[in-house]
CSV table of C-alpha atoms in Angstrom, one decimal:
chain,number,residue,atom,x,y,z
L,255,MET,CA,-25.4,6.4,-11.9
L,256,GLN,CA,-24.6,2.9,-10.6
L,257,LYS,CA,-25.9,1.2,-13.8
L,258,GLU,CA,-24.0,3.7,-16.0
L,259,ILE,CA,-20.8,2.9,-14.1
L,260,GLU,CA,-21.3,-0.8,-14.5
L,261,MET,CA,-21.9,-0.4,-18.2
L,262,GLU,CA,-18.7,1.6,-18.4
L,263,PHE,CA,-16.7,-1.2,-16.7
L,264,GLU,CA,-18.3,-3.9,-18.9
L,265,SER,CA,-17.5,-1.9,-22.0
L,266,THR,CA,-13.9,-1.4,-21.0
L,267,ILE,CA,-13.4,-5.1,-20.2
L,268,ASN,CA,-15.1,-6.3,-23.4
L,269,SER,CA,-13.0,-4.0,-25.5
L,270,GLY,CA,-9.8,-5.6,-24.0
L,271,GLN,CA,-8.6,-2.4,-22.3
L,272,ILE,CA,-8.5,-4.0,-18.9
L,273,PRO,CA,-8.3,-7.8,-18.2
L,274,GLY,CA,-10.3,-7.8,-15.0
L,275,VAL,CA,-11.1,-6.0,-11.8
L,276,VAL,CA,-12.8,-6.5,-8.5
L,277,LEU,CA,-14.8,-3.6,-6.9
L,278,MET,CA,-16.0,-3.6,-3.3
L,279,ALA,CA,-17.5,-1.0,-1.0
L,280,LYS,CA,-19.0,-1.4,2.4
L,281,ASP,CA,-20.4,0.8,5.2
L,282,LYS,CA,-19.5,0.1,8.8
L,283,SER,CA,-22.1,-2.6,9.3
L,284,GLY,CA,-22.4,-3.8,5.7
L,285,THR,CA,-26.2,-3.2,5.8
L,286,LYS,CA,-26.6,0.1,4.2
L,287,LEU,CA,-24.0,-0.5,1.5
L,288,ASN,CA,-22.5,-3.8,0.6
L,289,TYR,CA,-21.4,-3.7,-3.0
L,290,THR,CA,-19.3,-6.2,-4.9
L,291,ARG,CA,-18.8,-6.6,-8.6
L,292,CYS,CA,-16.2,-8.6,-10.5
L,293,TYR,CA,-15.4,-8.0,-14.1
L,294,GLY,CA,-13.3,-9.8,-16.7
L,295,THR,CA,-10.8,-12.5,-16.2
L,296,ARG,CA,-7.8,-13.1,-14.0
L,297,THR,CA,-5.5,-13.4,-17.0
L,298,PRO,CA,-5.5,-11.4,-20.3
L,299,ARG,CA,-7.6,-12.9,-23.0
L,300,THR,CA,-5.8,-14.2,-26.0
L,301,GLY,CA,-8.9,-14.0,-28.2
L,302,THR,CA,-8.7,-17.7,-29.0
L,303,GLU,CA,-10.2,-19.2,-25.9
L,304,PRO,CA,-12.4,-16.6,-24.2
L,305,THR,CA,-14.8,-19.1,-22.7
L,306,THR,CA,-12.1,-21.0,-20.8
L,307,THR,CA,-10.3,-18.0,-19.4
L,308,PRO,CA,-10.8,-18.1,-15.6
L,309,THR,CA,-13.0,-15.3,-14.3
L,310,MET,CA,-12.0,-12.7,-11.7
L,311,THR,CA,-13.7,-13.2,-8.4
L,312,VAL,CA,-13.5,-11.9,-4.8
L,313,ASP,CA,-11.5,-15.0,-3.9
L,314,THR,CA,-8.8,-14.4,-6.6
L,315,PRO,CA,-5.5,-14.0,-4.8
L,316,MET,CA,-3.7,-10.8,-6.0
L,317,ARG,CA,-0.4,-9.1,-5.3
L,318,LEU,CA,-1.1,-6.2,-2.9
L,319,ALA,CA,2.3,-4.6,-3.4
L,320,SER,CA,2.4,-1.3,-1.4
L,321,ALA,CA,-1.2,-1.9,-0.2
L,322,SER,CA,0.6,-4.4,2.1
L,323,LYS,CA,1.8,-1.4,4.1
L,324,ILE,CA,-1.4,-0.8,6.0
L,325,ILE,CA,-1.5,-4.4,7.1
L,326,THR,CA,2.0,-4.2,8.5
L,327,ALA,CA,1.3,-0.9,10.1
L,328,VAL,CA,-1.7,-2.6,12.0
L,329,MET,CA,0.6,-5.4,13.1
L,330,ALA,CA,3.1,-2.9,14.5
L,331,MET,CA,0.3,-1.0,16.3
L,332,GLN,CA,-0.8,-4.3,17.8
L,333,CYS,CA,2.7,-4.7,19.2
L,334,VAL,CA,2.5,-1.1,20.6
L,335,GLU,CA,-0.9,-1.9,22.3
L,336,ARG,CA,0.7,-5.0,23.9
L,337,GLY,CA,3.8,-3.2,25.1
L,338,ILE,CA,6.1,-5.1,22.8
L,339,LEU,CA,7.1,-2.0,20.8
L,340,CYS,CA,7.2,1.7,21.5
L,341,LEU,CA,6.2,4.3,19.0
L,342,ASP,CA,8.8,6.9,20.0
L,343,GLY,CA,11.7,4.8,21.1
L,344,ASP,CA,15.0,4.3,19.2
L,345,VAL,CA,14.5,1.3,16.9
L,346,ALA,CA,18.3,0.6,16.9
L,347,ASP,CA,18.1,-1.8,19.8
L,348,LEU,CA,16.2,-4.2,17.5
L,349,LEU,CA,17.3,-2.8,14.2
L,350,PRO,CA,21.0,-2.1,14.5
L,351,GLU,CA,21.3,-1.9,10.8
L,352,VAL,CA,19.0,1.2,10.9
L,353,GLY,CA,21.0,2.7,13.8
L,354,GLU,CA,24.1,2.5,11.7
L,355,MET,CA,22.7,4.4,8.8
L,356,LYS,CA,24.4,7.7,8.0
L,357,VAL,CA,22.8,10.7,6.3
L,358,LEU,CA,23.9,11.2,2.7
L,359,ASP,CA,24.6,14.9,2.1
L,360,GLY,CA,25.6,14.8,-1.5
L,361,PHE,CA,29.0,14.0,-3.0
L,362,GLU,CA,32.5,15.3,-3.0
L,363,LYS,CA,34.2,16.4,-6.2
L,364,ASP,CA,35.8,13.0,-6.6
L,365,SER,CA,32.3,11.4,-6.3
L,366,GLN,CA,32.9,10.1,-2.8
L,367,PRO,CA,29.7,10.2,-0.8
L,368,ASN,CA,29.5,12.9,1.9
L,369,LEU,CA,28.2,10.9,4.9
L,370,ARG,CA,27.5,12.2,8.4
L,371,ASP,CA,25.8,11.0,11.6
L,372,ALA,CA,22.0,11.6,11.9
L,373,GLU,CA,20.9,14.3,14.4
L,374,CYS,CA,18.5,11.9,16.1
L,375,ALA,CA,17.4,8.3,16.2
L,376,VAL,CA,14.8,6.6,13.9
L,377,THR,CA,11.6,5.7,15.7
L,378,LEU,CA,8.7,3.4,14.8
L,379,ARG,CA,6.6,6.6,14.4
L,380,HIS,CA,9.1,7.8,11.8
L,381,LEU,CA,8.8,4.4,10.0
L,382,LEU,CA,5.0,4.4,9.9
L,383,THR,CA,4.8,8.0,8.6
L,384,HIS,CA,7.7,7.8,6.1
L,385,THR,CA,9.7,10.5,7.9
L,386,SER,CA,12.7,8.3,8.9
L,387,GLY,CA,14.9,9.5,6.0
L,388,ILE,CA,14.9,5.9,4.5
L,389,SER,CA,13.9,6.4,0.9
L,390,TYR,CA,13.4,4.1,-2.0
L,391,VAL,CA,16.4,4.5,-4.3
L,392,VAL,CA,14.4,5.5,-7.3
L,393,GLU,CA,12.8,8.3,-5.3
L,394,ASP,CA,16.0,10.2,-4.7
L,395,PRO,CA,18.7,11.4,-7.2
L,396,ASN,CA,21.5,11.1,-4.6
L,397,LEU,CA,20.6,7.5,-3.8
L,398,ILE,CA,20.4,6.7,-7.6
L,399,ARG,CA,24.0,8.1,-7.9
L,400,TYR,CA,25.0,6.1,-4.8
L,401,ARG,CA,23.6,2.9,-6.3
L,402,ASP,CA,25.2,3.6,-9.7
L,403,LEU,CA,28.6,3.9,-8.0
L,404,GLY,CA,28.1,0.3,-6.8
L,405,LEU,CA,27.7,1.2,-3.2
L,406,ILE,CA,24.5,-0.7,-2.5
L,407,ALA,CA,25.7,-4.3,-2.0
L,408,GLN,CA,22.6,-6.2,-3.3
L,409,PRO,CA,19.9,-3.8,-4.6
L,410,ASN,CA,17.6,-6.7,-5.6
L,411,ALA,CA,18.3,-9.1,-2.7
L,412,GLY,CA,15.6,-11.2,-1.1
L,413,ARG,CA,16.7,-10.1,2.4
L,414,ILE,CA,15.7,-6.7,3.8
L,415,ALA,CA,19.0,-6.0,5.5
L,416,GLU,CA,20.9,-6.5,2.3
L,417,ARG,CA,18.5,-4.7,0.0
L,418,PHE,CA,17.6,-1.7,2.0
L,419,LYS,CA,20.7,-0.9,4.1
L,420,TYR,CA,22.0,2.3,2.6
L,421,PRO,CA,22.2,6.0,3.8
L,422,LEU,CA,19.3,8.2,5.0
L,423,ILE,CA,18.5,11.1,2.6
L,424,HIS,CA,17.7,13.4,5.5
L,425,ASP,CA,17.6,13.5,9.3
L,426,PRO,CA,14.7,11.5,10.9
L,427,GLY,CA,11.6,13.6,11.4
L,428,ARG,CA,12.7,16.4,9.1
L,429,ARG,CA,10.8,15.6,5.9
L,430,TRP,CA,8.4,13.1,4.3
L,431,SER,CA,10.1,10.8,1.9
L,432,TYR,CA,8.6,7.6,0.5
L,433,GLY,CA,10.6,4.5,1.2
L,434,PRO,CA,11.0,0.9,2.5
L,435,ASN,CA,10.0,1.9,6.0
L,436,LEU,CA,7.4,-0.8,6.3
L,437,GLU,CA,10.0,-3.4,5.3
L,438,TRP,CA,12.0,-2.3,8.3
L,439,THR,CA,8.9,-2.2,10.4
L,440,GLY,CA,8.2,-5.8,9.6
L,441,LYS,CA,11.7,-6.8,10.5
L,442,LEU,CA,11.2,-4.9,13.8
L,443,ILE,CA,8.1,-6.9,14.5
L,444,GLU,CA,9.9,-10.1,13.9
L,445,ARG,CA,12.7,-9.4,16.2
L,446,ALA,CA,10.4,-8.0,18.9
L,447,THR,CA,8.1,-11.1,18.8
L,448,GLY,CA,10.5,-13.9,17.8
L,449,MET,CA,8.1,-14.8,15.1
L,450,THR,CA,8.3,-14.6,11.3
L,451,LEU,CA,6.1,-11.8,9.9
L,452,GLU,CA,4.1,-14.5,8.1
L,453,GLN,CA,3.3,-16.4,11.3
L,454,TYR,CA,2.5,-13.2,13.1
L,455,MET,CA,0.1,-12.2,10.4
L,456,GLN,CA,-1.6,-15.6,10.3
L,457,ASP,CA,-2.1,-15.5,14.1
L,458,ASN,CA,-3.0,-11.8,14.6
L,459,ILE,CA,-4.6,-10.7,11.3
L,460,CYS,CA,-6.0,-13.7,9.5
L,461,ALA,CA,-7.2,-15.7,12.5
L,462,PRO,CA,-9.2,-12.8,14.2
L,463,LEU,CA,-10.8,-11.9,10.8
L,464,GLY,CA,-11.5,-15.5,9.9
L,465,VAL,CA,-9.7,-15.2,6.5
L,466,THR,CA,-7.2,-17.6,4.9
L,467,ASP,CA,-6.4,-16.1,1.5
L,468,MET,CA,-3.5,-13.8,2.8
L,469,THR,CA,0.2,-14.7,2.8
L,470,PHE,CA,3.7,-13.5,2.2
L,471,LYS,CA,4.7,-17.0,1.1
L,472,LEU,CA,2.6,-17.7,-2.0
L,473,GLN,CA,4.8,-20.6,-3.1
L,474,GLU,CA,3.8,-22.4,0.1
L,475,ARG,CA,0.1,-22.0,-0.7
L,476,PRO,CA,-0.6,-24.1,-3.8
L,477,GLY,CA,-4.4,-23.5,-3.4
L,478,MET,CA,-3.8,-19.8,-3.7
L,479,MET,CA,-1.3,-20.2,-6.5
L,480,ALA,CA,-3.8,-22.1,-8.5
L,481,ARG,CA,-6.4,-19.3,-8.2
L,482,ARG,CA,-4.2,-16.3,-8.4
L,483,ALA,CA,-4.5,-13.5,-11.0
L,484,ASP,CA,-1.8,-13.0,-13.6
L,485,MET,CA,0.0,-9.7,-13.6
L,486,SER,CA,-0.6,-7.7,-16.8
L,487,LYS,CA,1.4,-5.0,-18.4
L,488,ARG,CA,0.5,-2.9,-21.4
L,489,ASP,CA,2.5,-3.4,-24.6
L,490,GLU,CA,3.6,-0.6,-26.9
L,491,GLU,CA,0.1,-0.5,-28.4
L,492,GLY,CA,-1.5,-0.3,-25.0
L,493,VAL,CA,-2.8,-3.9,-25.0
L,494,PRO,CA,-2.5,-5.8,-21.7
L,495,ARG,CA,-0.2,-8.7,-21.8
L,496,ILE,CA,0.9,-11.2,-19.2
L,497,GLU,CA,4.0,-10.0,-17.3
L,498,GLU,CA,6.3,-12.8,-16.2
L,499,ALA,CA,7.0,-11.6,-12.7
L,500,SER,CA,9.7,-13.1,-10.5
L,501,TYR,CA,7.5,-12.9,-7.4
L,502,TYR,CA,5.3,-15.6,-8.9
L,503,GLN,CA,8.3,-17.9,-9.5
L,504,SER,CA,9.8,-17.9,-6.0
L,505,ASP,CA,9.3,-16.2,-2.6
L,506,PRO,CA,12.0,-13.9,-1.3
L,507,GLU,CA,13.7,-15.2,1.9
L,508,ASP,CA,12.3,-12.3,4.0
L,509,CYS,CA,8.7,-11.2,4.4
L,510,PHE,CA,8.6,-7.7,2.8
L,511,GLY,CA,6.1,-5.9,5.0
L,512,GLY,CA,5.8,-2.9,2.6
L,513,MET,CA,5.1,-4.8,-0.6
L,514,GLY,CA,5.1,-8.6,-0.1
L,515,ILE,CA,1.6,-9.7,0.8
L,516,PHE,CA,-0.7,-11.6,-1.5
L,517,ALA,CA,-4.4,-11.6,-0.7
L,518,SER,CA,-7.9,-12.0,-2.2
L,519,PRO,CA,-10.0,-8.9,-2.4
L,520,ALA,CA,-12.5,-10.5,0.0
L,521,ALA,CA,-9.7,-11.0,2.7
L,522,PHE,CA,-8.4,-7.5,2.2
L,523,MET,CA,-11.9,-6.0,2.4
L,524,ALA,CA,-12.5,-7.9,5.7
L,525,PHE,CA,-9.4,-6.2,7.0
L,526,LEU,CA,-10.5,-2.7,5.9
L,527,GLN,CA,-14.0,-3.0,7.2
L,528,SER,CA,-12.7,-4.1,10.6
L,529,LEU,CA,-10.7,-0.9,10.9
L,530,LEU,CA,-13.7,1.2,9.7
L,531,ALA,CA,-16.1,-0.4,12.1
L,532,LYS,CA,-13.5,-0.3,14.9
L,533,ASP,CA,-14.9,-3.7,15.9
L,534,GLY,CA,-11.9,-4.7,18.1
L,535,LYS,CA,-10.9,-7.7,16.1
L,536,LEU,CA,-7.5,-6.2,15.3
L,537,LEU,CA,-7.1,-3.1,17.4
L,538,SER,CA,-8.9,-1.1,20.0
L,539,ALA,CA,-11.0,1.8,18.8
L,540,ASP,CA,-8.6,4.2,20.4
L,541,THR,CA,-5.7,2.8,18.5
L,542,VAL,CA,-7.6,2.9,15.2
L,543,GLU,CA,-8.5,6.5,15.8
L,544,ALA,CA,-4.8,7.3,16.6
L,545,MET,CA,-3.8,5.7,13.3
L,546,LEU,CA,-6.3,7.9,11.4
L,547,ARG,CA,-5.0,11.1,13.0
L,548,PRO,CA,-2.5,13.4,11.2
L,549,GLN,CA,1.0,12.6,12.5
L,550,LEU,CA,3.2,15.2,10.7
L,551,ASP,CA,4.5,18.5,12.1
L,552,ASP,CA,4.2,21.5,9.9
L,553,GLU,CA,7.6,21.0,8.3
L,554,CYS,CA,7.0,17.4,7.3
L,555,GLU,CA,3.5,18.1,6.2
L,556,GLN,CA,4.6,20.8,3.9
L,557,SER,CA,7.3,18.6,2.5
L,558,LEU,CA,4.7,15.9,1.8
L,559,ASN,CA,2.4,18.3,0.0
L,560,ASP,CA,5.3,19.8,-2.0
L,561,GLU,CA,6.6,16.4,-3.0
L,562,LEU,CA,3.2,15.1,-4.1
L,563,ASP,CA,2.4,18.4,-6.0
L,564,ALA,CA,5.8,18.4,-7.7
L,565,ARG,CA,5.9,14.8,-8.8
L,566,GLN,CA,2.5,14.3,-10.4
L,567,GLU,CA,3.9,11.6,-12.7
L,568,THR,CA,4.5,9.5,-9.6
L,569,ASN,CA,0.9,10.1,-8.4
L,570,HIS,CA,1.4,8.8,-4.8
L,571,GLY,CA,-2.1,10.0,-4.1
L,572,GLY,CA,-3.7,7.4,-6.4
L,573,LEU,CA,-7.3,8.3,-7.1
L,574,LEU,CA,-7.1,11.7,-5.3
L,575,PRO,CA,-6.8,14.9,-7.2
L,576,GLN,CA,-3.2,15.5,-8.2
L,577,VAL,CA,-3.0,19.0,-6.7
L,578,GLY,CA,-5.2,21.4,-4.8
L,579,ILE,CA,-6.0,19.3,-1.8
L,580,LYS,CA,-4.1,19.4,1.5
L,581,ARG,CA,-2.8,16.1,2.8
L,582,SER,CA,-1.0,14.6,5.8
L,583,HIS,CA,0.0,11.2,6.9
L,584,GLY,CA,-1.4,8.9,9.6
L,585,LEU,CA,0.2,5.8,11.1
L,586,GLY,CA,-0.1,3.7,7.9
L,587,GLY,CA,-1.5,5.8,5.1
L,588,LEU,CA,-2.1,9.1,3.4
L,589,LEU,CA,-4.8,11.4,5.0
L,590,ILE,CA,-6.7,14.3,3.4
L,591,LEU,CA,-7.3,17.3,5.6
L,592,GLU,CA,-10.3,18.7,3.6
L,593,ASP,CA,-13.3,17.3,1.8
L,594,CYS,CA,-13.0,16.4,-1.8
L,595,ASP,CA,-15.7,18.0,-4.0
L,596,GLY,CA,-17.5,19.6,-1.1
L,597,GLY,CA,-18.1,16.3,0.6
L,598,ASP,CA,-19.5,14.5,-2.4
L,599,TRP,CA,-16.4,12.3,-2.6
L,600,ARG,CA,-13.8,11.4,0.1
L,601,GLN,CA,-14.2,13.4,3.2
L,602,LYS,CA,-11.8,15.1,5.6
L,603,GLY,CA,-9.9,12.5,7.6
L,604,SER,CA,-10.1,9.7,5.1
L,605,MET,CA,-7.1,7.5,4.7
L,606,GLY,CA,-5.9,5.7,1.6
L,607,TRP,CA,-3.0,4.3,-0.3
L,608,GLY,CA,-2.6,1.7,-3.0
L,609,GLY,CA,-0.4,-0.9,-4.7
L,610,PHE,CA,1.6,-0.8,-7.9
L,611,PRO,CA,-0.8,-3.1,-9.9
L,612,ASN,CA,-3.4,-0.3,-9.6
L,613,LEU,CA,-4.9,-1.6,-6.4
L,614,TYR,CA,-6.6,1.2,-4.5
L,615,TRP,CA,-8.1,1.3,-1.0
L,616,CYS,CA,-9.8,3.9,1.2
L,617,ILE,CA,-11.2,4.1,4.7
L,618,ASP,CA,-13.4,7.2,5.3
L,619,PRO,CA,-14.5,7.4,8.9
L,620,ALA,CA,-16.6,10.6,8.4
L,621,ALA,CA,-18.6,9.0,5.6
L,622,GLY,CA,-18.6,5.5,7.2
L,623,LEU,CA,-17.3,3.9,4.1
L,624,CYS,CA,-14.4,1.7,2.9
L,625,ILE,CA,-13.6,1.0,-0.7
L,626,LEU,CA,-11.4,-1.5,-2.5
L,627,ILE,CA,-10.6,-1.3,-6.3
L,628,ALA,CA,-8.4,-4.2,-7.3
L,629,PHE,CA,-6.8,-4.3,-10.7
L,630,GLN,CA,-3.7,-6.4,-11.5
L,631,LEU,CA,-2.3,-4.2,-14.3
L,632,ILE,CA,1.0,-2.4,-14.1
L,633,PRO,CA,2.5,0.2,-14.0
L,634,TRP,CA,1.0,2.2,-11.2
L,635,ALA,CA,-1.5,5.1,-12.1
L,636,ASP,CA,-2.6,3.6,-15.4
L,637,LYS,CA,-4.8,6.3,-16.9
L,638,LYS,CA,-7.8,4.0,-17.6
L,639,CYS,CA,-7.6,2.4,-14.1
L,640,VAL,CA,-7.5,5.8,-12.4
L,641,GLU,CA,-10.4,7.1,-14.5
L,642,LEU,CA,-12.5,4.0,-13.7
L,643,GLY,CA,-11.5,4.0,-10.1
L,644,ARG,CA,-12.6,7.6,-9.6
L,645,LEU,CA,-16.0,6.9,-11.3
L,646,PHE,CA,-16.6,3.9,-9.0
L,647,GLU,CA,-15.7,5.8,-5.8
L,648,ARG,CA,-17.9,8.7,-6.6
L,649,ALA,CA,-20.8,6.3,-7.5
L,650,MET,CA,-20.4,4.6,-4.1
L,651,TYR,CA,-20.5,7.9,-2.2
L,652,GLU,CA,-23.6,8.9,-4.1
L,653,GLN,CA,-25.2,5.5,-3.4
L,654,LEU,CA,-24.4,5.7,0.3
L,655,LYS,CA,-25.8,9.2,0.5
L,656,ASP,CA,-29.0,8.1,-1.1
L,657,LYS,CA,-29.5,5.5,1.6
L,658,MET,CA,-28.9,7.8,4.5
């Protein structure tokens, strides 16, 4: 099956459907399974100079987008381990902007927003599980209306407090709603430690792992800039073209913990394998296990499943089946509460998430496997990327099973 999958990837790349991709899979020790393949180029081919187009490699820096969230979650849990932060304490002491957020309960007849006080405080646990009530604007019709009325001061600002200070869409702890919770988590870490999130990450993630290709500040890293992949977007005919992205032109003032990290696949895989192996480089084994446990009560868990089932076009589950599988949320990612395909694919308790450029990751403790599939093609949930990603994941599970 592995050879067939590799031929499928080669065919897809050679036909120009996908510019490039990096595939990685490892078991806990990297001895039974240590798979890496790189296909294609880090920029779309023009057809005129195919031999000079730089190839995609494991050291090609990429935009992680929302795959940044798990890294920021680990940084937050390091602060919890060290007594710097509390999972269940009110974050308003360090994040007064969050403490001031009202709940948006629709609008009056004159289009004035109906705002009220929240019933309880936002906690770090709420932020890490997307149950705080802080939603991305595009995820909620009331917030879209609120924005369109001009009530969000700077919706595209480079500072978190300006871009994401707007009302909650529900009381904390009442529902699951996807939002910029890890942006606020990053700001919480900064204020608790007195460090920028970039410096904290370099000292507490990169240094223990021995990796260098990971940063929020790409413009300050000319070596990474020179090797980075271009972002691609399909044109009207489905052909990948270079997307001129603002985040490659300048860094935002703040470190956006939920979407702002750039890293090479090799660096990100080192991070994932450390969590899988529970090797103590980043967190204690007990803390990793806590992150991988379901955190939602019945009400929030039902809302998560209802949301993901109802909005299949958004496909928050990434490579997972769109419907028909029960999910929850851990402290940093989506969990599945039952085996996929009778245990031949992801197993109960596996955690995963992804990033907008079709970058998918998974940590499966039961199988003893972590997987990274790194495209740089937008938008999210590209049909070809999802198809290829699922083929690769299944092949890796089959290969690991054959070696047991």
